[in-house]
XYZ file of C-alpha atoms in Angstrom:
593
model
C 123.467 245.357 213.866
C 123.996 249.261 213.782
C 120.765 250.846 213.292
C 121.433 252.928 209.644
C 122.711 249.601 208.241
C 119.905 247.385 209.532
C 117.799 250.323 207.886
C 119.529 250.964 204.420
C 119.204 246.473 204.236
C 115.178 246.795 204.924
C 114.440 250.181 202.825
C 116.229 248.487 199.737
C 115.314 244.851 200.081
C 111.599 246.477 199.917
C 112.599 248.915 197.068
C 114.241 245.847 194.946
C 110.335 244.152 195.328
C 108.275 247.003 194.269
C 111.008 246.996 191.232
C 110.582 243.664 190.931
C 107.115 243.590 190.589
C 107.092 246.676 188.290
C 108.848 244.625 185.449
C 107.034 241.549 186.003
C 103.279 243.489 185.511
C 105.005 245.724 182.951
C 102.047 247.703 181.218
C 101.693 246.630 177.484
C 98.433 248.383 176.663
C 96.762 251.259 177.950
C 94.354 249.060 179.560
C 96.910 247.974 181.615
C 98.480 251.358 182.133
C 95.014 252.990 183.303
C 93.049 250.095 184.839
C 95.683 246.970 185.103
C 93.552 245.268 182.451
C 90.115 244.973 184.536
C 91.025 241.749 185.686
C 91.915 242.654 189.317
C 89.879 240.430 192.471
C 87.979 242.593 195.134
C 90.463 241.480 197.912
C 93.119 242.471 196.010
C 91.931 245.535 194.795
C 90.852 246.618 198.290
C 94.392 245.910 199.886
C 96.029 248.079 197.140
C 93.459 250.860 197.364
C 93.702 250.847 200.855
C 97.531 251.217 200.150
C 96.978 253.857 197.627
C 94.840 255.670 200.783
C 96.784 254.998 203.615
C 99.635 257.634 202.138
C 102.208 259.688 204.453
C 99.439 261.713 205.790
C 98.162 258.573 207.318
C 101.172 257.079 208.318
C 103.567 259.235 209.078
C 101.183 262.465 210.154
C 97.921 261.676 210.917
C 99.492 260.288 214.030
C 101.557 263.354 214.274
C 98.229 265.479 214.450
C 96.707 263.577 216.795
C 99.940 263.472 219.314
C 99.557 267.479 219.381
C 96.008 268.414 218.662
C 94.616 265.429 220.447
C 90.713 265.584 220.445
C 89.946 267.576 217.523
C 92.454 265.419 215.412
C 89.564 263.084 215.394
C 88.528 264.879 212.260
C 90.695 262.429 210.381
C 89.793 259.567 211.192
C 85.767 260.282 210.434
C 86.130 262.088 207.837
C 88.535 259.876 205.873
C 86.831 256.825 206.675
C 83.523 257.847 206.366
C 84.476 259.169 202.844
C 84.912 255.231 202.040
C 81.142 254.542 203.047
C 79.928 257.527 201.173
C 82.201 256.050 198.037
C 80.736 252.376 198.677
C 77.267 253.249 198.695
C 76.843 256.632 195.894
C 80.156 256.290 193.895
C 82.082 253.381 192.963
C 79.152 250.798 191.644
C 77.809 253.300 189.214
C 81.378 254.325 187.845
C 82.534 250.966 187.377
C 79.204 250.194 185.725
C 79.816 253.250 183.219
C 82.902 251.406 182.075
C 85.545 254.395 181.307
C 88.822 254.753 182.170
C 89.394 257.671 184.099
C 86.676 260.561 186.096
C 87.185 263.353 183.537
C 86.278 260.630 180.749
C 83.101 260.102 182.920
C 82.284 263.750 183.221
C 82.832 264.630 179.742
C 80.325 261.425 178.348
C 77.998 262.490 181.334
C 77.505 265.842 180.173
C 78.126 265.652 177.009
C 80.918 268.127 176.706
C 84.740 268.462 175.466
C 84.785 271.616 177.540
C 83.475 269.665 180.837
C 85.824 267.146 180.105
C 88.946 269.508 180.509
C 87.690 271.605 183.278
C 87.362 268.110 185.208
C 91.023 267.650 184.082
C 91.819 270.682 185.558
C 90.000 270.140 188.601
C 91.677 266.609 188.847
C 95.637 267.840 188.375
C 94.982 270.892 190.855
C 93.655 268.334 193.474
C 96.499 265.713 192.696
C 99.370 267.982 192.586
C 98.312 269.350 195.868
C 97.951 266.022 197.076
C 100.777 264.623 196.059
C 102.869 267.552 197.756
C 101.779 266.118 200.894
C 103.247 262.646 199.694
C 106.608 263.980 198.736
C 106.992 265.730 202.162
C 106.657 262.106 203.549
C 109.137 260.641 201.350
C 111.472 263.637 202.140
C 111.288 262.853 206.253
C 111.440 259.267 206.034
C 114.853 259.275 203.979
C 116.243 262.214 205.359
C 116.411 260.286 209.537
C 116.763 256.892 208.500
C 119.318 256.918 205.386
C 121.214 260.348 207.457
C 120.701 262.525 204.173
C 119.139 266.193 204.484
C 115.584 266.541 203.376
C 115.973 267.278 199.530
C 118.489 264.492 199.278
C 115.546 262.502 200.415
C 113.379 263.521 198.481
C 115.354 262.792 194.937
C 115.929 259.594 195.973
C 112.236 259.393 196.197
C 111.622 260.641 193.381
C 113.311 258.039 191.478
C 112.200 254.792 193.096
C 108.053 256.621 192.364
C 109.402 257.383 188.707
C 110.798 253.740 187.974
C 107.932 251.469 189.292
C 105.030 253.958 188.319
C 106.151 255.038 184.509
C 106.620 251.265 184.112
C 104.565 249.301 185.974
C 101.784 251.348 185.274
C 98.152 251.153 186.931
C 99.086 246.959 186.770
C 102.523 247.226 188.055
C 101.343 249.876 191.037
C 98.410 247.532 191.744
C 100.682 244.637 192.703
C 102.896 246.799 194.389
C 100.538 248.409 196.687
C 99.581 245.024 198.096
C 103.173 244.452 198.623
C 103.077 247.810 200.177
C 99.699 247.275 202.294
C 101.969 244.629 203.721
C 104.426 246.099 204.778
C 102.918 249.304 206.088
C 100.387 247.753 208.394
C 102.781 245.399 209.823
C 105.246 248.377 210.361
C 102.364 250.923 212.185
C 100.875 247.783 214.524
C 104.104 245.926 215.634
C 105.897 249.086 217.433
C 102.640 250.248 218.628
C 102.126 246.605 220.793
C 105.705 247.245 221.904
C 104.735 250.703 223.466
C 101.170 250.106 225.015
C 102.745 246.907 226.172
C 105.257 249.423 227.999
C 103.400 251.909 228.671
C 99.980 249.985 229.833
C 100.790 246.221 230.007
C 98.362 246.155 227.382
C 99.396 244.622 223.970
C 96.707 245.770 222.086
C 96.920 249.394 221.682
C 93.092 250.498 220.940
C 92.583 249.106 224.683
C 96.231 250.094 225.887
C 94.468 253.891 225.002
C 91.861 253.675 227.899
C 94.144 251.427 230.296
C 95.896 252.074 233.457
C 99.498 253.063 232.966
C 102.097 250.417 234.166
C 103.728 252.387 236.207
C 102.002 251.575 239.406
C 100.570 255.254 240.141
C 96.932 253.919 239.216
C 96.241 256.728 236.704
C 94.964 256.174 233.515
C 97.241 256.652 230.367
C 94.887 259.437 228.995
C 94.380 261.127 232.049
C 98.278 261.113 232.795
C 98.726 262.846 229.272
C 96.399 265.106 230.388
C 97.705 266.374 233.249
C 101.663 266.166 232.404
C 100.498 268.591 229.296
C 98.449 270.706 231.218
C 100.908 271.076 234.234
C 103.474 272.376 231.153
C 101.101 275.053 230.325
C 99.608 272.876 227.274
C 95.835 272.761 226.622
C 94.598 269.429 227.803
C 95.083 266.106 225.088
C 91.160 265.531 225.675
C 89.859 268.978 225.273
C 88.303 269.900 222.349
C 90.382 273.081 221.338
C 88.407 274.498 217.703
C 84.885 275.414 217.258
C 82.166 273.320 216.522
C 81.255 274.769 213.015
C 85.109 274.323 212.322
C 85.732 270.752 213.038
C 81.819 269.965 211.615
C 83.206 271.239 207.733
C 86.550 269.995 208.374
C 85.005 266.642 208.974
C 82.500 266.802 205.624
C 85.132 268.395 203.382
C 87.570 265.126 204.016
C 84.087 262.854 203.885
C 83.092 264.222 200.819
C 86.722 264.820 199.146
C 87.597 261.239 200.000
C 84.722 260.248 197.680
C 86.044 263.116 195.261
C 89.302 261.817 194.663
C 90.204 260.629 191.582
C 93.276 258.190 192.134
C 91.409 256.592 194.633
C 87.945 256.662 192.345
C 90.017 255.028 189.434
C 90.526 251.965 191.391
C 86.873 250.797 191.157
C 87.475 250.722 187.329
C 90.140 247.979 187.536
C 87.977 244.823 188.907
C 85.279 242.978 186.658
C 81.896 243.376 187.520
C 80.226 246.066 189.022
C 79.919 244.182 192.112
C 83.671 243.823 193.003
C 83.552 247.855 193.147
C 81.355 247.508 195.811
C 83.447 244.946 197.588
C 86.412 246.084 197.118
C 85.280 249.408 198.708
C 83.796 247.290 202.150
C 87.428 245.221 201.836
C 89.400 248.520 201.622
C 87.479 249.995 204.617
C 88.228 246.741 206.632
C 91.968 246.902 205.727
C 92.304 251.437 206.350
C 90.535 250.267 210.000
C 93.425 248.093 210.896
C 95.352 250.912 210.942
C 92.677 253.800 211.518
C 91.991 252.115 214.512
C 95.598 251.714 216.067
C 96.803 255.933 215.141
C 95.166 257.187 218.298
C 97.227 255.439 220.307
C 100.215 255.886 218.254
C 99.617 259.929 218.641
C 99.002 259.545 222.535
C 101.568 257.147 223.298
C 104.417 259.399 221.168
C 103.145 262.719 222.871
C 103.356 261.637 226.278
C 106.709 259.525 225.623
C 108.227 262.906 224.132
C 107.088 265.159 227.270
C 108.328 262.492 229.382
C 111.958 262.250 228.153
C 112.571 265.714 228.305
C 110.510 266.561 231.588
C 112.782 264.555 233.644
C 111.475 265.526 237.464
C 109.548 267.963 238.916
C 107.983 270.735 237.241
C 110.370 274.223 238.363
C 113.149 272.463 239.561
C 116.546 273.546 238.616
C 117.042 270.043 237.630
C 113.478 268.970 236.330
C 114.269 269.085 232.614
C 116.760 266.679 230.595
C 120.593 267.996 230.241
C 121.186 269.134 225.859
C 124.611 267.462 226.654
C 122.907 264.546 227.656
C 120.208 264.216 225.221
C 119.675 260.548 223.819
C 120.985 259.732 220.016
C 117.239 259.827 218.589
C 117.598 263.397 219.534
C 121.346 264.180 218.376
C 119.586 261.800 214.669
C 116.568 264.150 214.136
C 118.447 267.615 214.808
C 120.483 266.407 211.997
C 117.436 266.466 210.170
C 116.981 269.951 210.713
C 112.937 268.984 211.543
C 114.021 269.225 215.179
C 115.792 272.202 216.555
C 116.588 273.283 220.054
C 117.748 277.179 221.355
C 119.597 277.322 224.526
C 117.111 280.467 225.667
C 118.202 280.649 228.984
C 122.046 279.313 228.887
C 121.527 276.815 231.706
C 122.016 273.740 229.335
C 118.743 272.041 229.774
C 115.925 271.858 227.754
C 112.606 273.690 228.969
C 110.036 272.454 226.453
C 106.135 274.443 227.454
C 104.067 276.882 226.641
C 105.553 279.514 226.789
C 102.578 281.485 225.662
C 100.079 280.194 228.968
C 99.573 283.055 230.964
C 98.599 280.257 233.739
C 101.826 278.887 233.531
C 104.034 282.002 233.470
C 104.357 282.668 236.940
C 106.198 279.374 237.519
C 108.315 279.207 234.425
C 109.808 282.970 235.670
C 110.322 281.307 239.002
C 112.288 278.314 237.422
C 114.192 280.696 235.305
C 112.987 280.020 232.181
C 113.526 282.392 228.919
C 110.737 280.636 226.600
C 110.561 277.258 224.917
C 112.871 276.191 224.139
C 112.236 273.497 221.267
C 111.673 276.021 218.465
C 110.384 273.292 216.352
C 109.569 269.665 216.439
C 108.075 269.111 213.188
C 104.625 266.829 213.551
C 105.437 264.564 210.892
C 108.528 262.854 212.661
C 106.379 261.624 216.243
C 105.511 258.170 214.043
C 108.993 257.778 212.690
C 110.674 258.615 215.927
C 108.212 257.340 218.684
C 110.214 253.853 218.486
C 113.414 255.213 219.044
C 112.032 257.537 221.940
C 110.193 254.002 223.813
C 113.994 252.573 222.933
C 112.852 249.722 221.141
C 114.669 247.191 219.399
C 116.878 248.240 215.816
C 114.483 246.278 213.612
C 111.221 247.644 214.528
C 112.385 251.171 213.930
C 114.280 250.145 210.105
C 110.680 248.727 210.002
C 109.002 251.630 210.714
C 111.310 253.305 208.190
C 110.297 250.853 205.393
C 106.502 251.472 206.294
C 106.539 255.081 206.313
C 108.338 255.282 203.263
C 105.922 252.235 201.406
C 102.702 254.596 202.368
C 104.153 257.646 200.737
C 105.592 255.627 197.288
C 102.055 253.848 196.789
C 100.072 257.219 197.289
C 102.491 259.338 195.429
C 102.388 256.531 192.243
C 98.532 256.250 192.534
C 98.256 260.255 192.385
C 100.854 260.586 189.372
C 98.911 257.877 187.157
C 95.492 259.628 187.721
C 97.811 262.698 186.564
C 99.081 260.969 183.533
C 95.791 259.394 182.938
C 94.501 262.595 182.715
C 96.899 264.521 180.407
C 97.102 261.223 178.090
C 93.842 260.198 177.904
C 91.726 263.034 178.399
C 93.135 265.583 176.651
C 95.910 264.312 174.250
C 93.382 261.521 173.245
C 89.911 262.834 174.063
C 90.317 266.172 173.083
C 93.250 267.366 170.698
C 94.446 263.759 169.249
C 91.594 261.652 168.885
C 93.090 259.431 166.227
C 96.229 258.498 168.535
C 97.871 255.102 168.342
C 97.450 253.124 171.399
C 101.237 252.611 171.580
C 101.763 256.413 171.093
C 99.405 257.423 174.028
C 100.786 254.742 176.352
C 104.281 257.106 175.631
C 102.043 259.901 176.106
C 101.081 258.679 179.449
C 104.638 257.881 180.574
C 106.134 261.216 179.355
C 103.163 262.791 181.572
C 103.985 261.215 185.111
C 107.842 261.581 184.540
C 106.695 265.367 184.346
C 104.125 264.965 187.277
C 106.928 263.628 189.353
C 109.455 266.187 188.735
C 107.050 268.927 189.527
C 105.527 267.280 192.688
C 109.328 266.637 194.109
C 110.143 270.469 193.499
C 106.444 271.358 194.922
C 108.007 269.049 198.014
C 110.609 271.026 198.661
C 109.124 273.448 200.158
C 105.256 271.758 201.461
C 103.212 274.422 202.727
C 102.126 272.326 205.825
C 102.311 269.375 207.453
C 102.123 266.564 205.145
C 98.689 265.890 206.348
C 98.026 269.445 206.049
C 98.440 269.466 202.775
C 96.697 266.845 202.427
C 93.507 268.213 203.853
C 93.478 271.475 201.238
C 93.745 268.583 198.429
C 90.851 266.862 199.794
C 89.021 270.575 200.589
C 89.498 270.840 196.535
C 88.243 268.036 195.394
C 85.015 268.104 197.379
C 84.458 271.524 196.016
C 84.926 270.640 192.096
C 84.681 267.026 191.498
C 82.867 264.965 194.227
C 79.470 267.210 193.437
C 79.898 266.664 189.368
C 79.899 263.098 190.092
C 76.966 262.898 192.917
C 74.729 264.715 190.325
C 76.000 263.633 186.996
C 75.174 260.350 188.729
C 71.435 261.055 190.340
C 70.538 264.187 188.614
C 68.870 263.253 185.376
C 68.217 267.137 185.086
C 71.926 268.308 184.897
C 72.927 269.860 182.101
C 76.518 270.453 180.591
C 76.152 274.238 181.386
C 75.692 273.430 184.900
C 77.863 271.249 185.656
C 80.790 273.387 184.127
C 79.555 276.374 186.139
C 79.283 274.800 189.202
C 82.800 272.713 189.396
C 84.298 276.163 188.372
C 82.331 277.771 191.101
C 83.345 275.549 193.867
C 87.249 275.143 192.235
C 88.050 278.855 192.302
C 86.423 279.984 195.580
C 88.233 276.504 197.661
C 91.563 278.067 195.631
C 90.986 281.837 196.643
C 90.049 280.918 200.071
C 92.896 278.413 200.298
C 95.458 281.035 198.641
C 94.592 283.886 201.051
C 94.562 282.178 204.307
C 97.587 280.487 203.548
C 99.706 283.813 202.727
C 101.027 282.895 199.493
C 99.305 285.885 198.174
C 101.679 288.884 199.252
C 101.145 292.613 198.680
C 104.450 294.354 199.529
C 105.878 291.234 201.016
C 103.271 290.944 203.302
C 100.436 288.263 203.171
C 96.981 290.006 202.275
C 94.967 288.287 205.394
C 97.225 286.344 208.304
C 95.518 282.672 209.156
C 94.373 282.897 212.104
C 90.588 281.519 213.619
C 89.177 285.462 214.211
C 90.215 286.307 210.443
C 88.281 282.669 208.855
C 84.995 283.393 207.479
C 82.432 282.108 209.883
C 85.253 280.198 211.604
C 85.779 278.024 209.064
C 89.740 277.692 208.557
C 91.415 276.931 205.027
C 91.352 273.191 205.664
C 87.796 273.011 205.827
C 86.626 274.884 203.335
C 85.909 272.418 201.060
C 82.526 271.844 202.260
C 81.473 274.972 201.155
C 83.170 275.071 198.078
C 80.689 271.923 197.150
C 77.816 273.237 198.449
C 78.672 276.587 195.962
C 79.427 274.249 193.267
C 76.009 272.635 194.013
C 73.747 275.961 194.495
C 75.198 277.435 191.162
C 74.970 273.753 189.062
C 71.743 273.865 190.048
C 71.126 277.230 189.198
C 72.319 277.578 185.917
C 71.106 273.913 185.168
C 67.289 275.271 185.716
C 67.841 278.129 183.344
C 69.379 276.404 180.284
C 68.710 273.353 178.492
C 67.879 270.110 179.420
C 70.246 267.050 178.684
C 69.162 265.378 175.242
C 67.323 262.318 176.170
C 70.301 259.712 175.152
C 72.072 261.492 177.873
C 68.758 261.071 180.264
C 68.663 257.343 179.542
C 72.216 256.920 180.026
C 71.730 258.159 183.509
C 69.012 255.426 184.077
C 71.357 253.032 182.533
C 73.893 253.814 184.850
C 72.022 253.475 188.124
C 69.233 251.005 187.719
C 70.990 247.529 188.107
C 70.635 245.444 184.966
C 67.277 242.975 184.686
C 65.485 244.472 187.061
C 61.947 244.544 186.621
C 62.000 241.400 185.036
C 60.456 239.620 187.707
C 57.633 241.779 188.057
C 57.123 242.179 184.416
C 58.137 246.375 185.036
């Protein structure tokens, strides 16, 4: 079968059960909308918050980063599974135990405080919207190659499938839906990847296939053979580790800590029964994220060196070492439509010369071959998942496969971001601030008017990302380890921490992540030109935009603490309630304590 019908068939057989399961766990209360009722099993809940984590940044670009930054992509995986211990062990137990619906309603009880209470709103809808940007630019790729629409087309079409089953369904109709989703998405990242160590190694498990010998008889192994093809092409080697030290150390924190700062994922520990099933479902969601975690390596190696081999066709410097445009193979001729892959004729002989063109080591030969400059003036990071099976030429239903998986991780993400959104704007502040005296049935329209809203703005925020999807995704996890993860950690194991504090410090750590983030990034301009370019020598101490939200917490601590010591202490209700929350119930009984 034709490989955009086989496609459209999978994409909307899986749409028509995410819809389906939408109206059958149609939210009737707000308990359902916010938490799916309480009633949902560990197991379950940790497939669908793995689901809910394992967005387009993990599926579609994590890999993506790792194919071109190689070693220092590693970043991801620690940091954003790490973050899941650190949330096991100091988060998700005491939340659920505290028995609220959402993390702003937890911050404002904590300390006591309206005021605390919206600036955690705040903190939670700057972090979601950013996040959620990264989502959309998933959606947008995955429907622009495999349904042949541009980008925005894509993206609206996305948009309405995340509008249907999340206003709906609510937090009970996404929960079922992300298991559905889990599903499909881990079947969709492992089967393609067997394919291509199997072809690539003779290995069919790719976590091994990544240290084997290649298949091709020349006795190399497949990471050393990446290594040299990139570094005979002017490229720094796959294996070297290319950023500082101090860089990659906060990069790794600031996604540890923001992955235990972030709220859609934090609001799935409220939906299960006991306080114990928050700490399962934590240790089952970290078991189900592995299955994946643990296969992307490979999936970035294997696409890098699979791209650089089907353009590098012979010898490096030969007239006839690189792959004819005329001749270029349909993935190709698919993704330029795309406009995410683009290729300039620099030199008018008709091939392609993909290299470094900025290697002063390599310069010498690439003026001997006749090359102008590289010529592929973009290849877009987020596509190397998406297209890797069409570049090993594998069969038509494991790439419409791949197209139903990298869409399913972007639609669960993007619906579990735009209910902690709603959640927020509903219950928080319509209901815990300015309408207190609500009707149920009023705020659960509140809460649907509020992600139809969050959805429109995060699909015209997606038109134009500011990154890579998991780019984007980092600065949203940078800014919620600088306002909300430390509120939590001390509103949690802080008996001392005051309202005053608290506000102060999530400020703190908000606005300097923002300003950082905003000047590095350009989108500051002073006569059309961006007030500080972001580059490494520019970064204070070295430490780039994407990692700065490691020291945004540690401000956000150091002035919480500060101002805490100089004001007030708690009432004592508020003291005990902190006891409450972390001392397990009837113990001491034993002991007579």
């Amino acid at each position: 079968m034709e490989l955009k019908t086989l496609t459209t068939i999978v994409v909307l057989a899986t749409f028509a059960i995410y819809i389906g399961i939408a109206i059958w766990a149609r939210a009737k209360s707000t308990s359902d909308f916010y938490v799916a009722g309480g009633g949902i099993g560990p197991v379950a809940n940790g497939m669908a918050t793995a689901a809910d984590w394992m967005s387009a940044a993990s599926f579609i670009s994590m890999a993506g980063l790792i194919a071109f930054q190689g070693y220092d992509a590693s970043v991801y995986l620690m940091g954003w599974t790490g973050g899941y211990v650190l949330l096991a062990l100091c988060l998700a137990p005491y939340l659920r135990k505290f028995g609220k619906f959402t993390v702003p309603e937890f911050i404002g009880d904590r300390f006591y405080s309206k005021t605390a209470r919206i600036v955690a709103v705040i903190c939670l809808i700057v972090a979601s919207i950013t996040y959620v940007i990264g989502q959309m630019k998933g959606i947008g790729v995955a429907f622009s190659r495999f349904l042949e629409v541009d980008y925005s087309t894509g993206l609206y079409a996305g948009m309405g499938i995340v509008f249907f089953y999340a206003v709906v369904g609510g937090m009970k109709g996404i929960t079922y839906t992300q298991i559905a989703q889990y599903c499909i998405l881990i079947f969709a990242y492992t089967v393609p990847a067997v394919f291509i160590s199997m072809s690539l190694t003779g290995n069919p498990i790719p976590q091994l296939g990544l240290g084997s010998e290649m298949a091709d008889g020349s006795g190399m192994y497949m990471l050393d053979k990446l290594d040299m093809t990139l570094r005979d092409l002017g490229f720094a080697e796959y294996t070297a580790q290319k950023g500082s030290t101090m860089n990659l150390f906060f990069l790794t924190l600031s996604l540890m800590i923001g992955t235990a700062g972030l709220p859609h994922v934090i609001i799935r520990f409220f939906t299960v029964p006991k306080v114990s099933d928050a700490r399962k479902s934590a240790g089952y969601a970290l078991l189900f994220i592995a299955l994946l975690y643990t296969v992307a390596p490979a999936v970035g190696s294997m696409a890098r060196l699979n791209l650089m081999n089907t353009i590098q066709t012979g010898p490096i410097g030969q007239a006839e070492s690189n792959l004819s445009y005329a001749e270029r193979p349909e993935w190709f001729k698919n993704w330029e439509k795309t406009g995410l892959l683009k290729f300039e004729d620099k030199n008018g002989d008709g091939r392609i010369q993909y290299y470094n063109d900025k290697s002063e080591s390599f310069a010498p030969i690439a003026a001997k071959a006749g090359w102008k400059g590289n010529e592929m003036v973009k290849v877009d990071r987020d596509i190397m998942v998406l297209a890797n099976p069409e570049i090993a030429k594998l069969p038509n239903w494991v790439i419409a496969l791949v197209a139903a998986g990298g869409i399913a991780a972007a639609l669960s993400t993007a619906a579990g971001l735009l209910l902690a959104i709603a959640s927020a704007i509903s219950h928080d502040l319509l209901k815990g601030v300015f309408r207190p005296d609500i009707s149920e049935k009023k705020e659960l329209m509140a809460g649907r008017i509020a992600m139809a809203g969050a959805v429109l703005l995060a699909g015209w925020l997606g038109l134009n990302p500011p990154g890579f999807a998991a780019q984007v995704v980092a600065l949203a996890f940078g800014l919620a380890a600088s306002s909300i993860f430390p509120a939590l950690m001390m509103g949690i194991f802080n008996k001392r921490m005051n309202s005053q504090g608290a506000i102060a410090g999530m400020l703190a750590g908000l606005f300097s992540t923002l300003i950082y983030i905003f000047w590095f990034k350009g989108w500051f301009f002073v006569a059309g030109t961006a007030m500080s370019p972001d580059t490494a020598e520019h970064w204070f101490l070295g430490i780039s935009p994407g990692s700065f939200g490691a020291v945004g917490a540690i401000i956000n601590f150091t002035v919480a603490y500060a101002v805490s010591k100089v004001t007030a202490p708690p009432p004592e209700h508020i003291q005990q309630l902190v006891e409450d929350i972390r001392v397990p119930r009837g113990s001491g009984v034993a002991s007579g304590h």
